[in-house]
Coordinates of C-alpha atoms in Angstrom, one line a residue:
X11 CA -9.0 103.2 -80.8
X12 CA -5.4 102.7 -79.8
X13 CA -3.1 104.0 -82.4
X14 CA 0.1 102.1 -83.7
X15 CA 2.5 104.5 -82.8
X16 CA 1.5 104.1 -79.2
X17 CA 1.2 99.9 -79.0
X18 CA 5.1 100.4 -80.9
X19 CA 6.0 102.4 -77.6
X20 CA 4.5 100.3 -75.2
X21 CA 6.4 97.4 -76.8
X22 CA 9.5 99.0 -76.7
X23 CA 9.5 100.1 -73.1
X24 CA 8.3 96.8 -71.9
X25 CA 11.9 95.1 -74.2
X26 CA 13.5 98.2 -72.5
X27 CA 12.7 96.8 -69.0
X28 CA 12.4 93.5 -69.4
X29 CA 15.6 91.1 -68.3
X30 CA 18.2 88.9 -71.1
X31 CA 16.4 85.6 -68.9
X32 CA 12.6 86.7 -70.2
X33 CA 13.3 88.4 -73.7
X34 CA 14.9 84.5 -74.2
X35 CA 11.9 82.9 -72.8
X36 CA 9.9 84.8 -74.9
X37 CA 11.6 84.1 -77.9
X38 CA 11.3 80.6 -77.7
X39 CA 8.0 80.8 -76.1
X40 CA 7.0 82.8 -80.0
X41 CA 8.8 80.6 -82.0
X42 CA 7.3 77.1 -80.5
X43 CA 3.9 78.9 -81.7
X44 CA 5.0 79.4 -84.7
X45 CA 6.3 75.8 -85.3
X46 CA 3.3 74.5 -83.7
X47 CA 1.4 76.4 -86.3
X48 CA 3.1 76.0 -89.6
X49 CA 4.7 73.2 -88.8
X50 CA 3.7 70.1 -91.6
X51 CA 4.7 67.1 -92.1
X52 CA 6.9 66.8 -95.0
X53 CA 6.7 62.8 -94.9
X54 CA 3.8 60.4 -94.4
X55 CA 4.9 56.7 -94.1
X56 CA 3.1 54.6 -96.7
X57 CA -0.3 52.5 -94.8
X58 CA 0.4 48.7 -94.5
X59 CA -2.0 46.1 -95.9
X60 CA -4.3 44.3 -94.0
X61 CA -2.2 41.3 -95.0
X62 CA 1.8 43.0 -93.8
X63 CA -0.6 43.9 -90.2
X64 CA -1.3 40.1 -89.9
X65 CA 1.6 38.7 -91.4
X66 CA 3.7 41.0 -88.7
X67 CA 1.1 39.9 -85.7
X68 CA 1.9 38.1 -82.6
X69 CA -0.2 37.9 -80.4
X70 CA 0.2 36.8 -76.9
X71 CA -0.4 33.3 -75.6
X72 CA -3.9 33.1 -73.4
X73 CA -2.3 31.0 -70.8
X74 CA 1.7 31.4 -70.1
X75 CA 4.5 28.7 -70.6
X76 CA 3.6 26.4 -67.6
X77 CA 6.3 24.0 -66.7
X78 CA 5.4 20.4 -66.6
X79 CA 6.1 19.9 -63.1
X80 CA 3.7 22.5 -62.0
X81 CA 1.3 21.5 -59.3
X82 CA -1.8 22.2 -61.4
X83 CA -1.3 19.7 -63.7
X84 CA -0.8 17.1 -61.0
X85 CA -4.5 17.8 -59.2
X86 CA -5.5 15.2 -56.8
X87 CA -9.3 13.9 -57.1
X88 CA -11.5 13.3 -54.1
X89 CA -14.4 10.9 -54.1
X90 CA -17.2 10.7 -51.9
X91 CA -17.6 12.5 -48.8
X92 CA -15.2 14.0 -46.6
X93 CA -14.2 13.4 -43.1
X94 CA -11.7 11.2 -40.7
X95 CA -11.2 9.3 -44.0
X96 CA -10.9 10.5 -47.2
X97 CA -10.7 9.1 -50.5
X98 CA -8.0 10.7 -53.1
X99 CA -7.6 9.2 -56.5
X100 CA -8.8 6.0 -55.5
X101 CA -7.1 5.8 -52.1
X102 CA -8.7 5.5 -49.3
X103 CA -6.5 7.4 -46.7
X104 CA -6.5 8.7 -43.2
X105 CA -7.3 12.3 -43.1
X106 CA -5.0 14.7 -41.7
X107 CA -5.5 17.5 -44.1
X108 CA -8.8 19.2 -43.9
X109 CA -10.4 21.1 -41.2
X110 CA -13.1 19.5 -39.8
X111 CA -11.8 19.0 -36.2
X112 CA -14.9 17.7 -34.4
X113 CA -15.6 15.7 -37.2
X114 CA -19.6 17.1 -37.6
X115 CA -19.1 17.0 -41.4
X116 CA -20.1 13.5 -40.6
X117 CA -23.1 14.3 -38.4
X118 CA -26.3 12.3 -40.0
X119 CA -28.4 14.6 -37.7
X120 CA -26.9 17.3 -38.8
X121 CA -27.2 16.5 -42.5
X122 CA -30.9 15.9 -42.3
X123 CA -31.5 19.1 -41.4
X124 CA -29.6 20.7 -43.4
X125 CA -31.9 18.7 -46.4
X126 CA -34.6 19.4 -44.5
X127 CA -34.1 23.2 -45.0
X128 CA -33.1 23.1 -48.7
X129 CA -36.8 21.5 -49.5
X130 CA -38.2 24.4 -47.5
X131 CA -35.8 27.6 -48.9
X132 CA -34.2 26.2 -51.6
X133 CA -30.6 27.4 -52.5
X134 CA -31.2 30.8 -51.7
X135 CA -32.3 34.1 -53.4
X136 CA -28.5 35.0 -54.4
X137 CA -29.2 38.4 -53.2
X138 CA -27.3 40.2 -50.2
X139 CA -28.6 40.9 -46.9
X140 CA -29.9 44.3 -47.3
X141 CA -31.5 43.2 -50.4
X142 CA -33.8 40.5 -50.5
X143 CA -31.1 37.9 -49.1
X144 CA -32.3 37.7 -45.5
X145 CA -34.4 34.7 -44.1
X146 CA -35.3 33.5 -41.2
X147 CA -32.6 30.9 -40.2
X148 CA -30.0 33.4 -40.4
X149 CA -31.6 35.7 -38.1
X150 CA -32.0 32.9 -35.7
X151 CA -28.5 31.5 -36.4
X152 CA -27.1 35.6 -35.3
X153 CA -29.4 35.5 -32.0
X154 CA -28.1 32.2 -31.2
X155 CA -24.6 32.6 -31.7
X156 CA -25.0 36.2 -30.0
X157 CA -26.7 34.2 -26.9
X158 CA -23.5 30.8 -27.5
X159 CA -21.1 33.8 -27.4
X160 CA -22.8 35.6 -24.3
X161 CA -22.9 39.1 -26.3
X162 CA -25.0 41.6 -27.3
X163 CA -25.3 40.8 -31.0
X164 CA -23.9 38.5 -33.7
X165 CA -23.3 39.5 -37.6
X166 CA -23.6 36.8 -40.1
X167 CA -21.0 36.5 -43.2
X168 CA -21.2 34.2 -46.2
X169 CA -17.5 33.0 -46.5
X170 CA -15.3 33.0 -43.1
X171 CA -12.6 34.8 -45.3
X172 CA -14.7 37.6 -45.8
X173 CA -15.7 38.1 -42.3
X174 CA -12.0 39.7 -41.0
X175 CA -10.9 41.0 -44.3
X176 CA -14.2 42.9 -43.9
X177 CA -14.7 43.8 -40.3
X178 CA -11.3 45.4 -40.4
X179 CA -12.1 48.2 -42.7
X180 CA -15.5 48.6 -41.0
X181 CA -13.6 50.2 -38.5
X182 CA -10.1 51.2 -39.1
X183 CA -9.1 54.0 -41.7
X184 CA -6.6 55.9 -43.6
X185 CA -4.8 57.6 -40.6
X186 CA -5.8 55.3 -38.0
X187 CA -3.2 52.5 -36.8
X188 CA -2.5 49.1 -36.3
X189 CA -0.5 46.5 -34.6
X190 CA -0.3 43.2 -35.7
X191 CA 1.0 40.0 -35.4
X192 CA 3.5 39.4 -38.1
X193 CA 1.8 35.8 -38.4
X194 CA -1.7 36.5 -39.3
X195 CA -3.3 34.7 -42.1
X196 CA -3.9 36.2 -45.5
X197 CA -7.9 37.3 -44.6
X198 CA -6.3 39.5 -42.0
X199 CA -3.7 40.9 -44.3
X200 CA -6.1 41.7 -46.9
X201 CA -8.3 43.3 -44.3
X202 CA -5.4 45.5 -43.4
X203 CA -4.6 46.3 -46.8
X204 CA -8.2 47.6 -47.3
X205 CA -8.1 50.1 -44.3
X206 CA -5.4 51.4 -46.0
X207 CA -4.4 52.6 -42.3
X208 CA -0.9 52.5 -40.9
X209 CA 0.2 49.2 -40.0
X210 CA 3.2 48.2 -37.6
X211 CA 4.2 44.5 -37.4
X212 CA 5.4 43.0 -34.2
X213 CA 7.4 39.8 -33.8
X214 CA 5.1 36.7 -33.1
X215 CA 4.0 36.3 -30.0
X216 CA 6.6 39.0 -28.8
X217 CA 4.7 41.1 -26.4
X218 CA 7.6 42.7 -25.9
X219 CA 8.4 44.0 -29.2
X220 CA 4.5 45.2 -28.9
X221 CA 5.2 46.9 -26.2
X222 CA 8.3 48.8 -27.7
X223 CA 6.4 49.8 -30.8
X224 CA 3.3 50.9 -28.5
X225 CA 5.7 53.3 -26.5
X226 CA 7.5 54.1 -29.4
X227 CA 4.0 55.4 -30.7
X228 CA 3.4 57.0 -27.6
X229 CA 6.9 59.5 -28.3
X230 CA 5.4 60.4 -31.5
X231 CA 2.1 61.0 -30.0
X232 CA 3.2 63.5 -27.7
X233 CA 5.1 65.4 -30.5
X234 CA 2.1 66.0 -32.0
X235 CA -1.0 66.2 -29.9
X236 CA -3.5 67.2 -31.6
X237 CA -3.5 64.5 -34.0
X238 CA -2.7 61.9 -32.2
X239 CA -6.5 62.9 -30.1
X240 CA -7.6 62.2 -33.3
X241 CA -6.3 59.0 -34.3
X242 CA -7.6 55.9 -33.5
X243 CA -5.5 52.4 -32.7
X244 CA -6.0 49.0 -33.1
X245 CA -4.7 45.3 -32.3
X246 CA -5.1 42.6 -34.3
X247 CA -4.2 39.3 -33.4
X248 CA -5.7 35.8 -34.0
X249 CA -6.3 33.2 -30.9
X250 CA -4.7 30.4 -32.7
X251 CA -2.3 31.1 -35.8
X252 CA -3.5 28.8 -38.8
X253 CA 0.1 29.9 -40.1
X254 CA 2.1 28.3 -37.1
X255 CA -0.4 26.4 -34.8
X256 CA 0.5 28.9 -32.1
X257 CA -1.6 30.1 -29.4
X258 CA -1.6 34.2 -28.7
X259 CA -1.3 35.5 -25.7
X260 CA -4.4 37.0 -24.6
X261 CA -4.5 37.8 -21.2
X262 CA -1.0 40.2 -21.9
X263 CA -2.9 42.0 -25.2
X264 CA -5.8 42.6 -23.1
X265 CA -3.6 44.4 -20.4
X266 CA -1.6 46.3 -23.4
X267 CA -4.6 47.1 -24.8
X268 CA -6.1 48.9 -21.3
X269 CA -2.6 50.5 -20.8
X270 CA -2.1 52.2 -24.6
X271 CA -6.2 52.5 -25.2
X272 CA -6.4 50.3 -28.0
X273 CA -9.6 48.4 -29.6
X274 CA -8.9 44.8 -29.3
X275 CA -9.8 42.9 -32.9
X276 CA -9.3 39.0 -31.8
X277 CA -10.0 36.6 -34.7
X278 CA -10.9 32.8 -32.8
X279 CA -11.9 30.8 -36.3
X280 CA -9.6 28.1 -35.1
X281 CA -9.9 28.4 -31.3
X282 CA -14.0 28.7 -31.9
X283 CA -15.5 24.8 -30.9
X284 CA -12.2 24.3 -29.9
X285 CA -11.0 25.7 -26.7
X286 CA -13.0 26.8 -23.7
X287 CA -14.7 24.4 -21.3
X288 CA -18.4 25.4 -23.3
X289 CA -16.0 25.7 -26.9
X290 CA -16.5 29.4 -26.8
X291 CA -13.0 30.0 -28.2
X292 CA -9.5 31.6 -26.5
X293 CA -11.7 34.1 -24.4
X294 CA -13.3 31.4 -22.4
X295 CA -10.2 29.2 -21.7
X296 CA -8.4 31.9 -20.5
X297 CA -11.4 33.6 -18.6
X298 CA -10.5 36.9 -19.7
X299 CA -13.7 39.5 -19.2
X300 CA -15.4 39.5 -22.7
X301 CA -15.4 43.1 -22.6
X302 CA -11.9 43.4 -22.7
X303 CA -12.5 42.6 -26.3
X304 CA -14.0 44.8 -28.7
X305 CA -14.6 42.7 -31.5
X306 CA -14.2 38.7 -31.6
X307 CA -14.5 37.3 -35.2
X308 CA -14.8 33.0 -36.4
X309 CA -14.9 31.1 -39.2
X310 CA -18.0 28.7 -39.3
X311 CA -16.0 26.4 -42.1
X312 CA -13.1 24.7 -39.6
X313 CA -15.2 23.2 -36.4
X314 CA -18.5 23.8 -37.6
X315 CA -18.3 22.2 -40.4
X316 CA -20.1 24.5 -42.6
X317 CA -19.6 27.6 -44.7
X318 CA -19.8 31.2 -43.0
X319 CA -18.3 33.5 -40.4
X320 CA -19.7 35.9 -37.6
X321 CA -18.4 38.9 -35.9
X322 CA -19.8 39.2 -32.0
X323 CA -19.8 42.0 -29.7
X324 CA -21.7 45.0 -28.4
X325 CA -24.8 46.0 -30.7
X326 CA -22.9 49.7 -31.1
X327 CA -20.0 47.9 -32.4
X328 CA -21.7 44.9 -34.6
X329 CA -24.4 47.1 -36.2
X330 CA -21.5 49.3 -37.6
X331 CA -20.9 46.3 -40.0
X332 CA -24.5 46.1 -41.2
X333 CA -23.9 49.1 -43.2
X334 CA -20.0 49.1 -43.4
X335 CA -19.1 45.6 -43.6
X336 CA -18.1 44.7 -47.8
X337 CA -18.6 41.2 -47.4
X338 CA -21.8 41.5 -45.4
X339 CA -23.5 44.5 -48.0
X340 CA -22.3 43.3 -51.2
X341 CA -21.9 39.6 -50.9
X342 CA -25.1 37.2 -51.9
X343 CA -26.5 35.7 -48.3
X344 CA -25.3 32.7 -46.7
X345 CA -27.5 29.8 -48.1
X346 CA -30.1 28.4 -46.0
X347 CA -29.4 25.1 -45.5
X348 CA -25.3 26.1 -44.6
X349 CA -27.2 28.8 -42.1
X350 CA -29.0 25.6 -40.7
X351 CA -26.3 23.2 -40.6
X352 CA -24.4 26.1 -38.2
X353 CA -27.2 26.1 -36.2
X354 CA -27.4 22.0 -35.7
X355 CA -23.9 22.2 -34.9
X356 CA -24.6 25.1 -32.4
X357 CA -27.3 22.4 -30.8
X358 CA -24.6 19.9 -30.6
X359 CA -21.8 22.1 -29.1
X360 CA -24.8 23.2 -26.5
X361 CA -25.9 19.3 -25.5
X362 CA -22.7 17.9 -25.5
X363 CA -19.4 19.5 -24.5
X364 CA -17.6 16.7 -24.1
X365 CA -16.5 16.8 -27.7
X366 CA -14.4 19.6 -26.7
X367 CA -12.7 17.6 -24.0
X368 CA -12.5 14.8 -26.7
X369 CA -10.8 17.1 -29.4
X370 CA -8.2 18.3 -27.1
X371 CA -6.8 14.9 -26.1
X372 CA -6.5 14.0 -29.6
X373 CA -4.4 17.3 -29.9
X374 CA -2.5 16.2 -27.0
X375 CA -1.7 12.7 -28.8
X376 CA -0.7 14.1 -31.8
X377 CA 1.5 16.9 -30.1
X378 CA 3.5 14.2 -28.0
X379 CA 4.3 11.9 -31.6
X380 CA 5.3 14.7 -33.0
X381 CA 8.7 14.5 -31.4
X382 CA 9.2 11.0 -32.9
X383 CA 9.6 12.1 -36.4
X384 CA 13.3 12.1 -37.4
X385 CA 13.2 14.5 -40.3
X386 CA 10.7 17.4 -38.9
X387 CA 11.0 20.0 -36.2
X388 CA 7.1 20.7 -34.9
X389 CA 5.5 23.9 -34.6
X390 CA 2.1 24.4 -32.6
X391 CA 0.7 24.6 -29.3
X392 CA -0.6 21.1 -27.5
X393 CA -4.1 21.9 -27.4
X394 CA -4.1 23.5 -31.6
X395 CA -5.7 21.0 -34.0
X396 CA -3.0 22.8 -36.2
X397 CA 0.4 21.5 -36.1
X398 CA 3.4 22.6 -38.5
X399 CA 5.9 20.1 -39.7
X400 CA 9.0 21.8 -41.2
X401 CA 12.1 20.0 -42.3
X402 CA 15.0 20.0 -39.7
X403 CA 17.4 21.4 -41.7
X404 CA 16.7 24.7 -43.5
X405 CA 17.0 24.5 -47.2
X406 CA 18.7 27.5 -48.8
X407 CA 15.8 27.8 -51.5
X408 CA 12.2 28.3 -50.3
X409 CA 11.0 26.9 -53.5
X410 CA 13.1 23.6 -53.2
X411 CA 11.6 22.7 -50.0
X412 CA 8.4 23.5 -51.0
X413 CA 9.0 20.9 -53.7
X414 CA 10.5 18.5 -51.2
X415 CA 7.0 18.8 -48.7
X416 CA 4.6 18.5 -52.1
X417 CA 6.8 15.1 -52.8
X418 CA 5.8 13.9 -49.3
X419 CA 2.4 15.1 -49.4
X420 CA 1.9 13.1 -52.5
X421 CA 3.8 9.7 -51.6
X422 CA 1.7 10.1 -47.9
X423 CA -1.6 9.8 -50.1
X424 CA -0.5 7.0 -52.2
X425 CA 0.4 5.5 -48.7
X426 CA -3.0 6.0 -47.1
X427 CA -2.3 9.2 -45.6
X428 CA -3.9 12.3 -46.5
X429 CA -1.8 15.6 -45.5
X430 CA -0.9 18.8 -47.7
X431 CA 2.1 21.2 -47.9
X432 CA 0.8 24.6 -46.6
X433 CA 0.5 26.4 -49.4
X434 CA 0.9 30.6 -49.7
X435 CA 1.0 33.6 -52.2
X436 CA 4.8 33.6 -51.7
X437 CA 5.3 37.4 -53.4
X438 CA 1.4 38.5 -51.9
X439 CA 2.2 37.7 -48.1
X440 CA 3.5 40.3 -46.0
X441 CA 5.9 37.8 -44.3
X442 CA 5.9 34.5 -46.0
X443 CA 6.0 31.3 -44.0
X444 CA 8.5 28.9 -44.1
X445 CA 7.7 26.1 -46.3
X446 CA 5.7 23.2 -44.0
X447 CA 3.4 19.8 -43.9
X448 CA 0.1 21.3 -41.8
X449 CA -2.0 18.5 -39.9
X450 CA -4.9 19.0 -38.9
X451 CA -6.5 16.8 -35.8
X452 CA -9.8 15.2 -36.0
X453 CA -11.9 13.8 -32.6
X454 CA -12.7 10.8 -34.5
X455 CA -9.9 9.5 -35.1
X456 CA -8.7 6.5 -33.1
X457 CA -5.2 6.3 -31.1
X458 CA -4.5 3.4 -34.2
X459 CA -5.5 5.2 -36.8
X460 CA -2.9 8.1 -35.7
X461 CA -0.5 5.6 -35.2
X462 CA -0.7 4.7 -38.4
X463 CA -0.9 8.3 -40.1
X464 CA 2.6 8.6 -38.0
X465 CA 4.3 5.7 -39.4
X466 CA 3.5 6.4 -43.0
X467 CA 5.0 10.2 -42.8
X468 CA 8.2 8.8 -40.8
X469 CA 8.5 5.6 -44.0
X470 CA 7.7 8.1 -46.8
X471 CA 9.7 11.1 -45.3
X472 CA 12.6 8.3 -45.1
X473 CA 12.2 7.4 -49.0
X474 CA 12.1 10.9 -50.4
X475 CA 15.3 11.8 -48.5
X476 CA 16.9 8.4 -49.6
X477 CA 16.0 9.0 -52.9
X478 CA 17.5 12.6 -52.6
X479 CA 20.7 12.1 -51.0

């Protein structure tokens, strides 16, 4: 047992040795034990009743002050079915607004069977694929959109929204990089934001400002070899832009993409039943080799006319998704009957291509009436079912124009013309749009009937801005 005479000693040599800086340290160090120890409250504040709690209480609304000019309160009702006309609270009206551009939302033969396969499977088991959610019809609808697409394999998503924001982080990962077109839709962004990889933004359509951030990329690289072996890059770039009408230029990614080793991500939900002598999309029409592109995603829910999305490629590349894809492993399966009406509209792209023929000169017509409009500058490639109407002179607040394009949109319907005011998650997108009117073509509609839908938007856009000075 140590003595007391000796711990005295050894605490005086160690305050012999020890500096000013840690005998203060230590100090304060003993007496914040101290307080913490004996250290009592002296005062206790008095409990409140049940009734000062209540009377004191206030609580939060459920559902914030919402001004009474918002756009929710003003919702528009349609009636009936949808498709080259429309009916909106009460009005039957030319429709310019929705995308069914081959018009096969109106197909009787289509709608038979898709009735036909709702007696046989019902709504569907609300389970995923890889759990009970798997039928038949949707592997027939991947083998024949695999064999329509001339690839190795097809994927099969429930909502066309899902299918890029899902294939993206399938593939691309923290560390990993990607270009993109500062355009892309909101699907794509929140893809992006879920690879939580690096992303660089080019200008749209610039393949030059690509190219500079590519070789810029390629200095970096060589500072640090090692890891740029080990980093993988991407591009990302949709056939036609739903946010500007805008066709990409594929045949210059495709040689950027060979020269800087990149995977090629090309999302053709627009260009899919549009473009393409056989409707095959942006690929076919500009008869680029199919294995320049590593991954080609569509929406079923714009030319189709159903609900859905695929992802096509190589088997190595599409079975990745089977166990990797978010929408495809946790989302309940595509129902059977939408799985069917995607194949009847498969049938119909198959036995008669000349709808595509018939689409694009209705894009053609539109684009060459566009120029007549006094008020709007156009946005959108000739052969797009997308077109972009923005006001010709700029407004200095985004949300006033917005306002100005809702009050069109709304006198065009009580006119007979259906159209809408794009509308976007203004703090949410990475780069917001301009405020615009989108129209959307339809191959049904007659030469009159878009004669029409032209001089209603040129007599209503002539009222608002009378009535606004």
């Amino acid at each position: 047992m140590v003595n007391t005479p000796y711990i005295i000693n050894e605490i005086y040599d160690i305050l012999q040795k020890s500096s000013p800086f840690e005998l203060t340290l230590e100090a304060l160090l003993a007496l914040g034990v101290i307080w913490i120890v004996f250290y009592k409250r002296t005062t206790k504040k008095m409990p409140m009743s049940e009734e000062e709690i209540l009377a004191r209480w206030t609580p939060e609304p459920l559902v914030a002050e919402v001004p009474q000019d918002h756009p929710a309160l003003k919702t528009k009702i349609v009636e009936g079915p949808v498709g080259k006309m429309v009916n909106v609270n009460g009005k039957e009206c030319i429709n310019m607004a929705t995308h069914n551009y081959l018009g096969l939302a109106e197909d009787e033969d289509i709608k038979q069977a898709a009735i036909k396969s709702l007696r046989k499977y019902g709504v569907g088991s609300c389970g995923p694929r890889g759990f009970y959610g798997t039928v038949d019809v949707h592997l027939e609808l991947e083998e024949r959109l695999a064999k329509f697409m001339n690839v190795e394999e097809a994927v099969v998503y429930s909502y066309a929204f899902s299918t890029i924001a899902s294939a993206i982080p399938a593939y691309s990962k923290r560390g990993d990089l990607i270009f993109v077109d500062e355009c892309v839709n909101f699907a794509i962004q929140k893809g992006l934001d879920a690879s939580r990889s690096k992303i660089f933004y080019y200008k749209h359509n610039d393949m030059d400002d690509l190219e500079r951030l590519l070789q810029k990329q390629q200095i970096e690289d060589k500072r640090n070899p090692a890891k740029a072996k080990k980093t993988r890059r991407f591009l990302v770039a949709e056939a036609i832009y739903m946010n500007t009408g805008e066709v990409c230029p594929l045949p210059r990614l495709v040689e950027l993409r060979a020269r800087y080793k990149l995977r090629l991500f090309l999302d053709e939900s627009i260009s899919f039943g549009v473009l393409g002598d056989s409707g095959r999309g942006l690929i076919e029409h500009c008869n680029v080799d199919k294995t320049e592109v590593d991954l080609v995603s569509a929406g079923l829910e714009w030319s189709a006319a159903t609900i859905g999305g695929f992802c096509a490629g190589s088997s190595f590349i599409v079975e990745h998704q089977r166990l990797s894809g978010l929408g495809y492993c946790f989302s309940a399966s595509l129902p059977p009957l939408l799985a069917q009406a995607a194949i009847s509209a498969l049938d119909r792209f198959e036995s008669n291509p000349r709808i595509f023929v018939e689409l694009r000169e209705r894009c053609r017509m539109v684009s060459d009436k566009l120029s007549q409009l006094k008020h709007f500058q156009s946005r959108g490639d000739p052969l797009s079912p997308v077109k972009h109407l923005y006001l010709k002179h700029k407004h200095e607040s985004w949300v006033h124009e917005k306002m100005l394009l809702d009050e069109i949109s709304t006198e065009c319907i009580d006119n007979g013309l259906a159209v809408i005011a794009a509308e976007y998650l203004e703090t949410m997108e990475k780069h917001c749009p301009r405020p615009s009117i989108r129209l959307t073509v339809n191959r049904l509609l007659t030469e009159k009937e878009i004669d029409d839908a032209f001089r209603i938007l040129e007599h209503v856009s002539e009222k608002v801005f009378a009535s606004a000075g």
